[in-house]
mmCIF file with all atom_site columns, C-alpha atoms in Angstrom:
data_model
loop_
_atom_site.group_PDB
_atom_site.id
_atom_site.type_symbol
_atom_site.label_atom_id
_atom_site.label_alt_id
_atom_site.label_comp_id
_atom_site.label_asym_id
_atom_site.label_entity_id
_atom_site.label_seq_id
_atom_site.pdbx_PDB_ins_code
_atom_site.Cartn_x
_atom_site.Cartn_y
_atom_site.Cartn_z
_atom_site.occupancy
_atom_site.B_iso_or_equiv
_atom_site.pdbx_formal_charge
_atom_site.auth_seq_id
_atom_site.auth_comp_id
_atom_site.auth_asym_id
_atom_site.auth_atom_id
_atom_site.pdbx_PDB_model_num
ATOM 1   C CA . MET A 1 1   ? 209.535 83.672  139.897 1.00 49.00 ? 1416 MET A CA 1
ATOM 2   C CA . GLN A 1 2   ? 209.777 83.851  136.138 1.00 51.00 ? 1417 GLN A CA 1
ATOM 3   C CA . ASN A 1 3   ? 206.648 85.174  134.467 1.00 53.00 ? 1418 ASN A CA 1
ATOM 4   C CA . PRO A 1 4   ? 205.326 82.767  131.797 1.00 53.00 ? 1419 PRO A CA 1
ATOM 5   C CA . PHE A 1 5   ? 203.034 85.412  130.314 1.00 55.00 ? 1420 PHE A CA 1
ATOM 6   C CA . GLU A 1 6   ? 203.964 88.047  127.734 1.00 56.00 ? 1421 GLU A CA 1
ATOM 7   C CA . ASN A 1 7   ? 203.949 91.161  129.917 1.00 55.00 ? 1422 ASN A CA 1
ATOM 8   C CA . GLY A 1 8   ? 205.891 91.239  133.141 1.00 53.00 ? 1423 GLY A CA 1
ATOM 9   C CA . ASP A 1 9   ? 203.730 93.696  135.079 1.00 59.00 ? 1424 ASP A CA 1
ATOM 10  C CA . ASN A 1 10  ? 200.866 91.461  136.139 1.00 61.00 ? 1425 ASN A CA 1
ATOM 11  C CA . HIS A 1 11  ? 202.177 90.028  139.413 1.00 63.00 ? 1426 HIS A CA 1
ATOM 12  C CA . GLU A 1 12  ? 198.822 90.600  141.081 1.00 67.00 ? 1427 GLU A CA 1
ATOM 13  C CA . GLY A 1 13  ? 198.073 87.075  142.259 1.00 66.00 ? 1428 GLY A CA 1
ATOM 14  C CA . PRO A 1 14  ? 198.594 85.967  145.845 1.00 67.00 ? 1429 PRO A CA 1
ATOM 15  C CA . ASN A 1 15  ? 202.219 86.433  146.935 1.00 67.00 ? 1430 ASN A CA 1
ATOM 16  C CA . GLY A 1 16  ? 203.068 88.136  143.647 1.00 71.00 ? 1431 GLY A CA 1
ATOM 17  C CA . ILE A 1 17  ? 202.206 85.185  141.415 1.00 77.00 ? 1432 ILE A CA 1
ATOM 18  C CA . PRO A 1 18  ? 201.631 86.314  137.819 1.00 79.00 ? 1433 PRO A CA 1
ATOM 19  C CA . VAL A 1 19  ? 198.168 85.900  136.300 1.00 81.00 ? 1434 VAL A CA 1
ATOM 20  C CA . PRO A 1 20  ? 197.300 85.490  132.609 1.00 84.00 ? 1435 PRO A CA 1
ATOM 21  C CA . PRO A 1 21  ? 196.457 88.674  130.675 1.00 86.00 ? 1436 PRO A CA 1
ATOM 22  C CA . ASN A 1 22  ? 192.732 87.855  130.409 1.00 90.00 ? 1437 ASN A CA 1
ATOM 23  C CA . TYR A 1 23  ? 192.302 87.255  134.150 1.00 92.00 ? 1438 TYR A CA 1
ATOM 24  C CA . ALA A 1 24  ? 191.327 89.911  136.668 1.00 92.00 ? 1439 ALA A CA 1
ATOM 25  C CA . THR A 1 25  ? 192.021 90.050  140.375 1.00 92.00 ? 1440 THR A CA 1
ATOM 26  C CA . VAL A 1 26  ? 189.492 91.439  142.826 1.00 93.00 ? 1441 VAL A CA 1
ATOM 27  C CA . VAL A 1 27  ? 189.977 91.988  146.521 1.00 93.00 ? 1442 VAL A CA 1
ATOM 28  C CA . ARG A 1 28  ? 187.664 92.563  149.456 1.00 93.00 ? 1443 ARG A CA 1
ATOM 29  C CA . LYS A 1 29  ? 189.056 95.434  151.496 1.00 90.00 ? 1444 LYS A CA 1
ATOM 30  C CA . ASP A 1 30  ? 187.566 94.504  154.867 1.00 92.00 ? 1445 ASP A CA 1
ATOM 31  C CA . ASN A 1 31  ? 189.121 91.031  155.148 1.00 92.00 ? 1446 ASN A CA 1
ATOM 32  C CA . GLY A 1 32  ? 191.702 90.941  152.328 1.00 87.00 ? 1447 GLY A CA 1
ATOM 33  C CA . GLU A 1 33  ? 190.079 88.014  150.500 1.00 91.00 ? 1448 GLU A CA 1
ATOM 34  C CA . ILE A 1 34  ? 191.359 87.734  146.914 1.00 89.00 ? 1449 ILE A CA 1
ATOM 35  C CA . ARG A 1 35  ? 189.519 86.181  143.970 1.00 92.00 ? 1450 ARG A CA 1
ATOM 36  C CA . ILE A 1 36  ? 190.984 85.694  140.503 1.00 91.00 ? 1451 ILE A CA 1
ATOM 37  C CA . GLY A 1 37  ? 188.704 85.042  137.556 1.00 92.00 ? 1452 GLY A CA 1
ATOM 38  C CA . LYS A 1 38  ? 188.757 84.931  133.803 1.00 94.00 ? 1453 LYS A CA 1
ATOM 39  C CA . VAL A 1 39  ? 187.230 87.763  131.809 1.00 95.00 ? 1454 VAL A CA 1
ATOM 40  C CA . GLY A 1 40  ? 185.482 86.649  128.634 1.00 94.00 ? 1455 GLY A CA 1
ATOM 41  C CA . PHE A 1 41  ? 183.981 83.392  127.356 1.00 96.00 ? 1456 PHE A CA 1
ATOM 42  C CA . SER A 1 42  ? 183.937 80.599  129.934 1.00 95.00 ? 1457 SER A CA 1
ATOM 43  C CA . LEU A 1 43  ? 184.698 77.296  128.245 1.00 95.00 ? 1458 LEU A CA 1
ATOM 44  C CA . THR A 1 44  ? 184.198 75.489  131.554 1.00 95.00 ? 1459 THR A CA 1
ATOM 45  C CA . ALA A 1 45  ? 180.688 76.941  131.979 1.00 95.00 ? 1460 ALA A CA 1
ATOM 46  C CA . PHE A 1 46  ? 179.901 75.951  128.379 1.00 96.00 ? 1461 PHE A CA 1
ATOM 47  C CA . LEU A 1 47  ? 181.043 72.372  128.929 1.00 95.00 ? 1462 LEU A CA 1
ATOM 48  C CA . PHE A 1 48  ? 180.063 71.745  132.554 1.00 94.00 ? 1463 PHE A CA 1
ATOM 49  C CA . ASN A 1 49  ? 177.138 74.152  133.170 1.00 91.00 ? 1464 ASN A CA 1
ATOM 50  C CA . VAL A 1 50  ? 176.175 74.163  136.867 1.00 92.00 ? 1465 VAL A CA 1
ATOM 51  C CA . LEU A 1 51  ? 179.315 72.413  138.098 1.00 95.00 ? 1466 LEU A CA 1
ATOM 52  C CA . VAL A 1 52  ? 181.367 75.600  137.662 1.00 94.00 ? 1467 VAL A CA 1
ATOM 53  C CA . PRO A 1 53  ? 179.600 77.634  140.378 1.00 95.00 ? 1468 PRO A CA 1
ATOM 54  C CA . ILE A 1 54  ? 179.733 74.601  142.682 1.00 96.00 ? 1469 ILE A CA 1
ATOM 55  C CA . PHE A 1 55  ? 183.522 74.393  142.361 1.00 94.00 ? 1470 PHE A CA 1
ATOM 56  C CA . ARG A 1 56  ? 183.868 78.183  142.817 1.00 92.00 ? 1471 ARG A CA 1
ATOM 57  C CA . GLY A 1 57  ? 181.554 78.246  145.847 1.00 92.00 ? 1472 GLY A CA 1
ATOM 58  C CA . ASP A 1 58  ? 179.288 80.662  143.977 1.00 93.00 ? 1473 ASP A CA 1
ATOM 59  C CA . TRP A 1 59  ? 175.971 79.540  145.474 1.00 95.00 ? 1474 TRP A CA 1
ATOM 60  C CA . TYR A 1 60  ? 173.934 82.566  144.374 1.00 96.00 ? 1475 TYR A CA 1
ATOM 61  C CA . ASN A 1 61  ? 174.722 82.079  140.677 1.00 96.00 ? 1476 ASN A CA 1
ATOM 62  C CA . LEU A 1 62  ? 174.263 78.318  141.054 1.00 96.00 ? 1477 LEU A CA 1
ATOM 63  C CA . LEU A 1 63  ? 170.679 78.887  142.200 1.00 97.00 ? 1478 LEU A CA 1
ATOM 64  C CA . CYS A 1 64  ? 170.086 81.360  139.351 1.00 95.00 ? 1479 CYS A CA 1
ATOM 65  C CA . MET A 1 65  ? 171.407 78.877  136.784 1.00 95.00 ? 1480 MET A CA 1
ATOM 66  C CA . ILE A 1 66  ? 169.377 75.981  138.209 1.00 96.00 ? 1481 ILE A CA 1
ATOM 67  C CA . GLY A 1 67  ? 166.209 78.111  138.212 1.00 96.00 ? 1482 GLY A CA 1
ATOM 68  C CA . ILE A 1 68  ? 166.651 79.114  134.582 1.00 94.00 ? 1483 ILE A CA 1
ATOM 69  C CA . GLN A 1 69  ? 167.489 75.567  133.511 1.00 93.00 ? 1484 GLN A CA 1
ATOM 70  C CA . MET A 1 70  ? 164.457 74.209  135.381 1.00 95.00 ? 1485 MET A CA 1
ATOM 71  C CA . GLY A 1 71  ? 162.207 76.719  133.637 1.00 95.00 ? 1486 GLY A CA 1
ATOM 72  C CA . ILE A 1 72  ? 163.604 75.748  130.244 1.00 93.00 ? 1487 ILE A CA 1
ATOM 73  C CA . THR A 1 73  ? 163.242 72.047  131.065 1.00 91.00 ? 1488 THR A CA 1
ATOM 74  C CA . LEU A 1 74  ? 159.625 72.483  132.141 1.00 93.00 ? 1489 LEU A CA 1
ATOM 75  C CA . GLY A 1 75  ? 158.920 74.451  128.966 1.00 92.00 ? 1490 GLY A CA 1
ATOM 76  C CA . ILE A 1 76  ? 160.362 71.730  126.750 1.00 91.00 ? 1491 ILE A CA 1
ATOM 77  C CA . GLN A 1 77  ? 158.609 68.957  128.657 1.00 90.00 ? 1492 GLN A CA 1
ATOM 78  C CA . SER A 1 78  ? 155.227 70.676  128.345 1.00 92.00 ? 1493 SER A CA 1
ATOM 79  C CA . TYR A 1 79  ? 155.429 71.050  124.556 1.00 90.00 ? 1494 TYR A CA 1
ATOM 80  C CA . PRO A 1 80  ? 153.658 68.219  122.670 1.00 91.00 ? 1495 PRO A CA 1
ATOM 81  C CA . PHE A 1 81  ? 156.230 66.694  120.317 1.00 88.00 ? 1496 PHE A CA 1
ATOM 82  C CA . ALA A 1 82  ? 155.112 64.393  117.482 1.00 87.00 ? 1497 ALA A CA 1
ATOM 83  C CA . SER A 1 83  ? 157.832 61.818  118.113 1.00 90.00 ? 1498 SER A CA 1
ATOM 84  C CA . THR A 1 84  ? 160.655 60.933  120.435 1.00 90.00 ? 1499 THR A CA 1
ATOM 85  C CA . THR A 1 85  ? 163.147 61.899  117.738 1.00 93.00 ? 1500 THR A CA 1
ATOM 86  C CA . ASP A 1 86  ? 161.694 65.413  117.525 1.00 91.00 ? 1501 ASP A CA 1
ATOM 87  C CA . PHE A 1 87  ? 161.916 65.724  121.298 1.00 91.00 ? 1502 PHE A CA 1
ATOM 88  C CA . ALA A 1 88  ? 165.540 64.511  121.361 1.00 91.00 ? 1503 ALA A CA 1
ATOM 89  C CA . THR A 1 89  ? 166.511 66.931  118.588 1.00 93.00 ? 1504 THR A CA 1
ATOM 90  C CA . ALA A 1 90  ? 164.828 69.873  120.308 1.00 92.00 ? 1505 ALA A CA 1
ATOM 91  C CA . TRP A 1 91  ? 166.297 68.914  123.692 1.00 92.00 ? 1506 TRP A CA 1
ATOM 92  C CA . SER A 1 92  ? 169.874 68.646  122.437 1.00 93.00 ? 1507 SER A CA 1
ATOM 93  C CA . THR A 1 93  ? 169.615 71.883  120.442 1.00 95.00 ? 1508 THR A CA 1
ATOM 94  C CA . ILE A 1 94  ? 168.252 73.838  123.390 1.00 94.00 ? 1509 ILE A CA 1
ATOM 95  C CA . GLU A 1 95  ? 170.835 72.343  125.767 1.00 93.00 ? 1510 GLU A CA 1
ATOM 96  C CA . PHE A 1 96  ? 173.599 73.419  123.386 1.00 96.00 ? 1511 PHE A CA 1
ATOM 97  C CA . LEU A 1 97  ? 172.172 76.955  123.200 1.00 95.00 ? 1512 LEU A CA 1
ATOM 98  C CA . VAL A 1 98  ? 171.839 77.154  126.993 1.00 95.00 ? 1513 VAL A CA 1
ATOM 99  C CA . GLY A 1 99  ? 175.466 76.004  127.272 1.00 95.00 ? 1514 GLY A CA 1
ATOM 100 C CA . LEU A 1 100 ? 176.479 78.830  124.933 1.00 96.00 ? 1515 LEU A CA 1
ATOM 101 C CA . LEU A 1 101 ? 174.469 81.263  127.054 1.00 95.00 ? 1516 LEU A CA 1
ATOM 102 C CA . TRP A 1 102 ? 176.329 80.218  130.214 1.00 96.00 ? 1517 TRP A CA 1
ATOM 103 C CA . GLY A 1 103 ? 179.640 80.318  128.374 1.00 96.00 ? 1518 GLY A CA 1
ATOM 104 C CA . PHE A 1 104 ? 179.092 83.930  127.360 1.00 96.00 ? 1519 PHE A CA 1
ATOM 105 C CA . ILE A 1 105 ? 177.555 85.337  130.561 1.00 95.00 ? 1520 ILE A CA 1
ATOM 106 C CA . TYR A 1 106 ? 178.739 83.245  133.534 1.00 96.00 ? 1521 TYR A CA 1
ATOM 107 C CA . ASN A 1 107 ? 182.031 85.069  134.167 1.00 96.00 ? 1522 ASN A CA 1
ATOM 108 C CA . MET A 1 108 ? 180.215 88.402  134.118 1.00 96.00 ? 1523 MET A CA 1
ATOM 109 C CA . MET A 1 109 ? 177.606 87.031  136.554 1.00 95.00 ? 1524 MET A CA 1
ATOM 110 C CA . TYR A 1 110 ? 180.413 85.833  138.823 1.00 96.00 ? 1525 TYR A CA 1
ATOM 111 C CA . PHE A 1 111 ? 182.232 89.182  138.892 1.00 96.00 ? 1526 PHE A CA 1
ATOM 112 C CA . ARG A 1 112 ? 179.003 91.174  139.323 1.00 94.00 ? 1527 ARG A CA 1
ATOM 113 C CA . HIS A 1 113 ? 178.083 89.063  142.341 1.00 95.00 ? 1528 HIS A CA 1
ATOM 114 C CA . LEU A 1 114 ? 181.569 89.574  143.814 1.00 95.00 ? 1529 LEU A CA 1
ATOM 115 C CA . PHE A 1 115 ? 181.185 93.351  143.372 1.00 95.00 ? 1530 PHE A CA 1
ATOM 116 C CA . ASN A 1 116 ? 177.844 93.224  145.176 1.00 93.00 ? 1531 ASN A CA 1
ATOM 117 C CA . ARG A 1 117 ? 179.585 91.388  148.036 1.00 93.00 ? 1532 ARG A CA 1
ATOM 118 C CA . GLY A 1 118 ? 182.120 94.217  148.454 1.00 93.00 ? 1533 GLY A CA 1
ATOM 119 C CA . PHE A 1 119 ? 184.971 93.199  146.172 1.00 95.00 ? 1534 PHE A CA 1
ATOM 120 C CA . THR A 1 120 ? 186.790 95.788  144.064 1.00 94.00 ? 1535 THR A CA 1
ATOM 121 C CA . PRO A 1 121 ? 189.456 95.449  141.352 1.00 93.00 ? 1536 PRO A CA 1
ATOM 122 C CA . ALA A 1 122 ? 192.826 94.891  142.996 1.00 89.00 ? 1537 ALA A CA 1
ATOM 123 C CA . THR A 1 123 ? 194.939 96.772  140.441 1.00 88.00 ? 1538 THR A CA 1
ATOM 124 C CA . GLN A 1 124 ? 194.532 99.309  137.676 1.00 90.00 ? 1539 GLN A CA 1
ATOM 125 C CA . ARG A 1 125 ? 195.175 96.566  135.105 1.00 89.00 ? 1540 ARG A CA 1
ATOM 126 C CA . SER A 1 126 ? 192.278 94.516  136.472 1.00 91.00 ? 1541 SER A CA 1
ATOM 127 C CA . TYR A 1 127 ? 190.072 97.601  136.607 1.00 93.00 ? 1542 TYR A CA 1
ATOM 128 C CA . ASP A 1 128 ? 190.852 98.468  132.980 1.00 92.00 ? 1543 ASP A CA 1
ATOM 129 C CA . LEU A 1 129 ? 190.234 94.878  131.836 1.00 93.00 ? 1544 LEU A CA 1
ATOM 130 C CA . LEU A 1 130 ? 186.900 94.660  133.665 1.00 94.00 ? 1545 LEU A CA 1
ATOM 131 C CA . ALA A 1 131 ? 185.800 98.103  132.451 1.00 93.00 ? 1546 ALA A CA 1
ATOM 132 C CA . LYS A 1 132 ? 186.740 97.330  128.851 1.00 93.00 ? 1547 LYS A CA 1
ATOM 133 C CA . ARG A 1 133 ? 184.593 94.180  128.850 1.00 93.00 ? 1548 ARG A CA 1
ATOM 134 C CA . GLY A 1 134 ? 181.622 95.863  130.598 1.00 91.00 ? 1549 GLY A CA 1
ATOM 135 C CA . TYR A 1 135 ? 181.870 93.820  133.804 1.00 93.00 ? 1550 TYR A CA 1
ATOM 136 C CA . LEU A 1 136 ? 181.985 96.795  136.186 1.00 91.00 ? 1551 LEU A CA 1
ATOM 137 C CA . PRO A 1 137 ? 178.695 98.054  137.595 1.00 85.00 ? 1552 PRO A CA 1
ATOM 138 C CA . LYS A 1 138 ? 177.951 101.749 137.130 1.00 82.00 ? 1553 LYS A CA 1
ATOM 139 C CA . TRP A 1 139 ? 178.448 102.553 140.835 1.00 79.00 ? 1554 TRP A CA 1
ATOM 140 C CA . LEU A 1 140 ? 182.003 101.157 140.759 1.00 79.00 ? 1555 LEU A CA 1
ATOM 141 C CA . LYS A 1 141 ? 183.247 103.107 137.722 1.00 74.00 ? 1556 LYS A CA 1
ATOM 142 C CA . LYS A 1 142 ? 185.560 106.009 138.471 1.00 68.00 ? 1557 LYS A CA 1
#
């Protein structure tokens, strides 16, 4: 298969399929399960919030995200706003900021949870990429 990405040494997907340079592959040694995920800002988490962990089957992070969003919602709802316009402005601003928060931290949350479940970087390239971005927990660093 021809590699559409710039370097030709990243055939670490299933059956040797190439992965983009900003994606890392992790594998679970006991059953051989492979997960591939993006390292860096998650545009999908920014745009779609809690739908991303649903589609990935990441139930732990889904519950964390829902809990945080519920707390923020309850905090906004309990604040006495002078008008409906003030409430709408505050609501949309906070929702945008929460979307940015998920965009910046969701991929790290996803990889950290996979590491806690027994996954490890599949290749040295994935290890280096995850270590460079600070995604690896201290107990997994060499």
